[in-house]
Amino acid sequence: MIDTERMTELSVEFLDAAYLEIVERARRLAEQYFEQAQQFLGEEGKTHVPILIWVQQISPNAWGFYWVRVHYVREDGKGNAVARKIPKGPRHKYPAGAFSFVKGTLLRLVRNYEARLAELRQLATENRALRKTTLAWTGRYQKVQVMDDLIYNGVS
C-alpha cells in the first residue's frame, strides 16, 4: 500500500522549498534592479528612483512581486517617501501603460526586469496551485482507502 502521508509530505516540502527559492530570486532581482536604476539615474544627475520592485508576503503561505511608484510628500518641512502599488493587469504581467511615467533608459530597465518578474510570478502561481492540488488529491485518495478498508473488513 502507498504511504500517501509520507509521499504528500515530501511533495509539499519540495514545492515549498522551490517556492521559497522563487521568492529569493525575486528579492535578488529587486536588489539588482535598484542598484542598476541608481547607477543609470546617477549618470543622468538624478538621485530619486521613481519605481521599485516590492516583494511582499501576502499570507502565511504566499508572496507577491509588485512594482511600486515612489514619490515624496512634504509634511512638517520633511519629505517622506510614499510607495503606491502599481495596478497589475490580468495574469502575471503588467499592462504596457503601467510604466508610462518612467522615461528613457530606466524604462528599458523596468521592462527587462518586468519580463523576468512575470516569469517568476507565473512559476510561483503554478507552484502554489500544484501544492493545493497535491493536498486535495491526497485527501480524496485517503477517503477512498478508508472506504475500501471498511468494505474489505465487512463493515457496511
Tab-separated table of C-alpha atoms in Angstrom:
chain	number	residue	atom	x	y	z
A	1	MET	CA	0.000	0.000	0.000
A	2	ILE	CA	1.214	3.505	-0.825
A	3	ASP	CA	2.123	5.679	2.143
A	4	THR	CA	0.249	8.754	0.920
A	5	GLU	CA	1.009	10.795	4.015
A	6	ARG	CA	4.770	10.405	3.591
A	7	MET	CA	4.626	10.989	-0.174
A	8	THR	CA	2.462	14.073	0.302
A	9	GLU	CA	4.756	15.395	2.996
A	10	LEU	CA	7.795	15.010	0.724
A	11	SER	CA	5.970	16.578	-2.230
A	12	VAL	CA	4.774	19.549	-0.213
A	13	GLU	CA	8.229	20.058	1.311
A	14	PHE	CA	9.750	20.045	-2.176
A	15	LEU	CA	7.153	22.510	-3.512
A	16	ASP	CA	7.599	24.801	-0.501
A	17	ALA	CA	11.387	24.782	-0.890
A	18	ALA	CA	11.064	25.559	-4.607
A	19	TYR	CA	8.604	28.359	-3.818
A	20	LEU	CA	10.985	29.934	-1.297
A	21	GLU	CA	13.728	29.796	-3.936
A	22	ILE	CA	11.431	31.685	-6.335
A	23	VAL	CA	10.813	34.312	-3.650
A	24	GLU	CA	14.543	34.613	-3.008
A	25	ARG	CA	15.166	35.118	-6.728
A	26	ALA	CA	12.569	37.898	-6.752
A	27	ARG	CA	14.339	39.554	-3.809
A	28	ARG	CA	17.684	39.360	-5.607
A	29	LEU	CA	16.098	40.832	-8.744
A	30	ALA	CA	14.682	43.689	-6.661
A	31	GLU	CA	18.137	44.435	-5.248
A	32	GLN	CA	19.834	44.190	-8.655
A	33	TYR	CA	17.216	46.422	-10.229
A	34	PHE	CA	17.614	49.090	-7.528
A	35	GLU	CA	21.405	49.125	-7.897
A	36	GLN	CA	21.204	49.386	-11.688
A	37	ALA	CA	18.485	52.055	-11.534
A	38	GLN	CA	20.586	54.150	-9.154
A	39	GLN	CA	23.566	53.776	-11.478
A	40	PHE	CA	21.606	54.810	-14.602
A	41	LEU	CA	19.941	57.729	-12.871
A	42	GLY	CA	23.228	58.801	-11.278
A	43	GLU	CA	24.762	59.076	-14.742
A	44	GLU	CA	21.922	61.459	-15.627
A	45	GLY	CA	22.493	63.503	-12.469
A	46	LYS	CA	19.385	62.212	-10.678
A	47	THR	CA	19.148	60.512	-7.312
A	48	HIS	CA	15.469	59.568	-6.992
A	49	VAL	CA	14.384	56.131	-8.243
A	50	PRO	CA	10.683	56.613	-9.056
A	51	ILE	CA	9.767	52.925	-9.360
A	52	LEU	CA	10.825	49.934	-7.280
A	53	ILE	CA	10.180	46.201	-7.034
A	54	TRP	CA	8.379	45.239	-3.844
A	55	VAL	CA	8.494	41.629	-2.623
A	56	GLN	CA	5.758	41.251	-0.022
A	57	GLN	CA	4.377	38.348	1.977
A	58	ILE	CA	0.613	38.482	1.386
A	59	SER	CA	-0.368	35.476	3.508
A	60	PRO	CA	1.480	32.899	5.611
A	61	ASN	CA	1.948	30.764	2.521
A	62	ALA	CA	2.122	33.277	-0.346
A	63	TRP	CA	4.267	36.141	-1.589
A	64	GLY	CA	3.685	38.823	-4.204
A	65	PHE	CA	6.178	40.558	-6.504
A	66	TYR	CA	4.927	44.037	-7.324
A	67	TRP	CA	6.060	47.310	-8.806
A	68	VAL	CA	5.555	50.404	-6.679
A	69	ARG	CA	5.719	54.041	-7.651
A	70	VAL	CA	7.724	56.142	-5.205
A	71	HIS	CA	7.153	59.835	-4.731
A	72	TYR	CA	7.804	62.282	-1.943
A	73	VAL	CA	5.211	64.074	0.141
A	74	ARG	CA	6.178	67.126	2.164
A	75	GLU	CA	4.916	67.101	5.733
A	76	ASP	CA	6.173	69.313	8.543
A	77	GLY	CA	9.061	70.533	6.423
A	78	LYS	CA	10.308	66.999	5.735
A	79	GLY	CA	9.984	64.922	2.623
A	80	ASN	CA	8.603	61.458	3.257
A	81	ALA	CA	8.748	58.740	0.626
A	82	VAL	CA	5.394	57.226	-0.228
A	83	ALA	CA	5.182	53.998	-2.213
A	84	ARG	CA	1.986	53.127	-4.056
A	85	LYS	CA	1.425	49.769	-5.678
A	86	ILE	CA	1.007	49.987	-9.441
A	87	PRO	CA	-2.111	48.044	-10.519
A	88	LYS	CA	-1.188	44.825	-12.242
A	89	GLY	CA	-3.161	43.578	-15.191
A	90	PRO	CA	-4.638	40.126	-15.621
A	91	ARG	CA	-2.419	37.093	-15.358
A	92	HIS	CA	1.243	37.637	-14.497
A	93	LYS	CA	2.218	40.741	-16.456
A	94	TYR	CA	1.714	44.439	-16.005
A	95	PRO	CA	-0.055	46.259	-18.858
A	96	ALA	CA	2.138	48.274	-21.216
A	97	GLY	CA	0.804	51.614	-19.922
A	98	ALA	CA	1.555	50.821	-16.273
A	99	PHE	CA	5.022	52.312	-16.618
A	100	SER	CA	4.102	55.379	-18.679
A	101	PHE	CA	5.597	57.717	-16.058
A	102	VAL	CA	9.054	56.121	-16.443
A	103	LYS	CA	11.250	57.585	-19.174
A	104	GLY	CA	14.422	56.807	-21.085
A	105	THR	CA	16.964	54.224	-20.054
A	106	LEU	CA	15.096	53.467	-16.850
A	107	LEU	CA	12.010	52.395	-18.825
A	108	ARG	CA	14.038	49.824	-20.765
A	109	LEU	CA	15.464	48.557	-17.498
A	110	VAL	CA	11.990	48.316	-15.931
A	111	ARG	CA	10.619	46.396	-18.916
A	112	ASN	CA	13.550	43.996	-18.809
A	113	TYR	CA	13.042	43.301	-15.108
A	114	GLU	CA	9.261	43.062	-15.529
A	115	ALA	CA	9.721	40.259	-18.069
A	116	ARG	CA	11.847	38.364	-15.566
A	117	LEU	CA	9.424	39.048	-12.695
A	118	ALA	CA	6.463	37.904	-14.804
A	119	GLU	CA	8.176	34.543	-15.270
A	120	LEU	CA	8.711	34.264	-11.513
A	121	ARG	CA	5.073	35.232	-10.834
A	122	GLN	CA	3.891	32.518	-13.203
A	123	LEU	CA	6.173	29.900	-11.631
A	124	ALA	CA	5.023	30.917	-8.157
A	125	THR	CA	1.357	30.669	-9.141
A	126	GLU	CA	1.847	27.255	-10.713
A	127	ASN	CA	3.768	26.073	-7.643
A	128	ARG	CA	1.008	27.102	-5.237
A	129	ALA	CA	-1.667	25.545	-7.473
A	130	LEU	CA	0.265	22.279	-7.629
A	131	ARG	CA	0.655	22.286	-3.840
A	132	LYS	CA	-3.069	22.821	-3.385
A	133	THR	CA	-3.906	20.079	-5.899
A	134	THR	CA	-1.498	17.650	-4.219
A	135	LEU	CA	-3.089	18.179	-0.818
A	136	ALA	CA	-6.619	17.906	-2.221
A	137	TRP	CA	-5.807	14.728	-4.162
A	138	THR	CA	-4.246	13.127	-1.096
A	139	GLY	CA	-7.345	13.871	0.951
A	140	ARG	CA	-9.593	12.283	-1.665
A	141	TYR	CA	-7.311	9.260	-2.030
A	142	GLN	CA	-7.233	8.705	1.740
A	143	LYS	CA	-11.053	8.777	1.833
A	144	VAL	CA	-11.144	6.054	-0.824
A	145	GLN	CA	-8.687	3.983	1.200
A	146	VAL	CA	-10.829	4.305	4.320
A	147	MET	CA	-13.946	3.264	2.409
A	148	ASP	CA	-12.107	0.294	0.882
A	149	ASP	CA	-10.883	-0.790	4.339
A	150	LEU	CA	-14.427	-0.654	5.674
A	151	ILE	CA	-15.739	-2.710	2.760
A	152	TYR	CA	-12.955	-5.318	2.906
A	153	ASN	CA	-13.305	-5.682	6.668
A	154	GLY	CA	-17.047	-6.368	6.327
A	155	VAL	CA	-18.266	-3.158	7.932
A	156	SER	CA	-21.091	-1.560	5.983
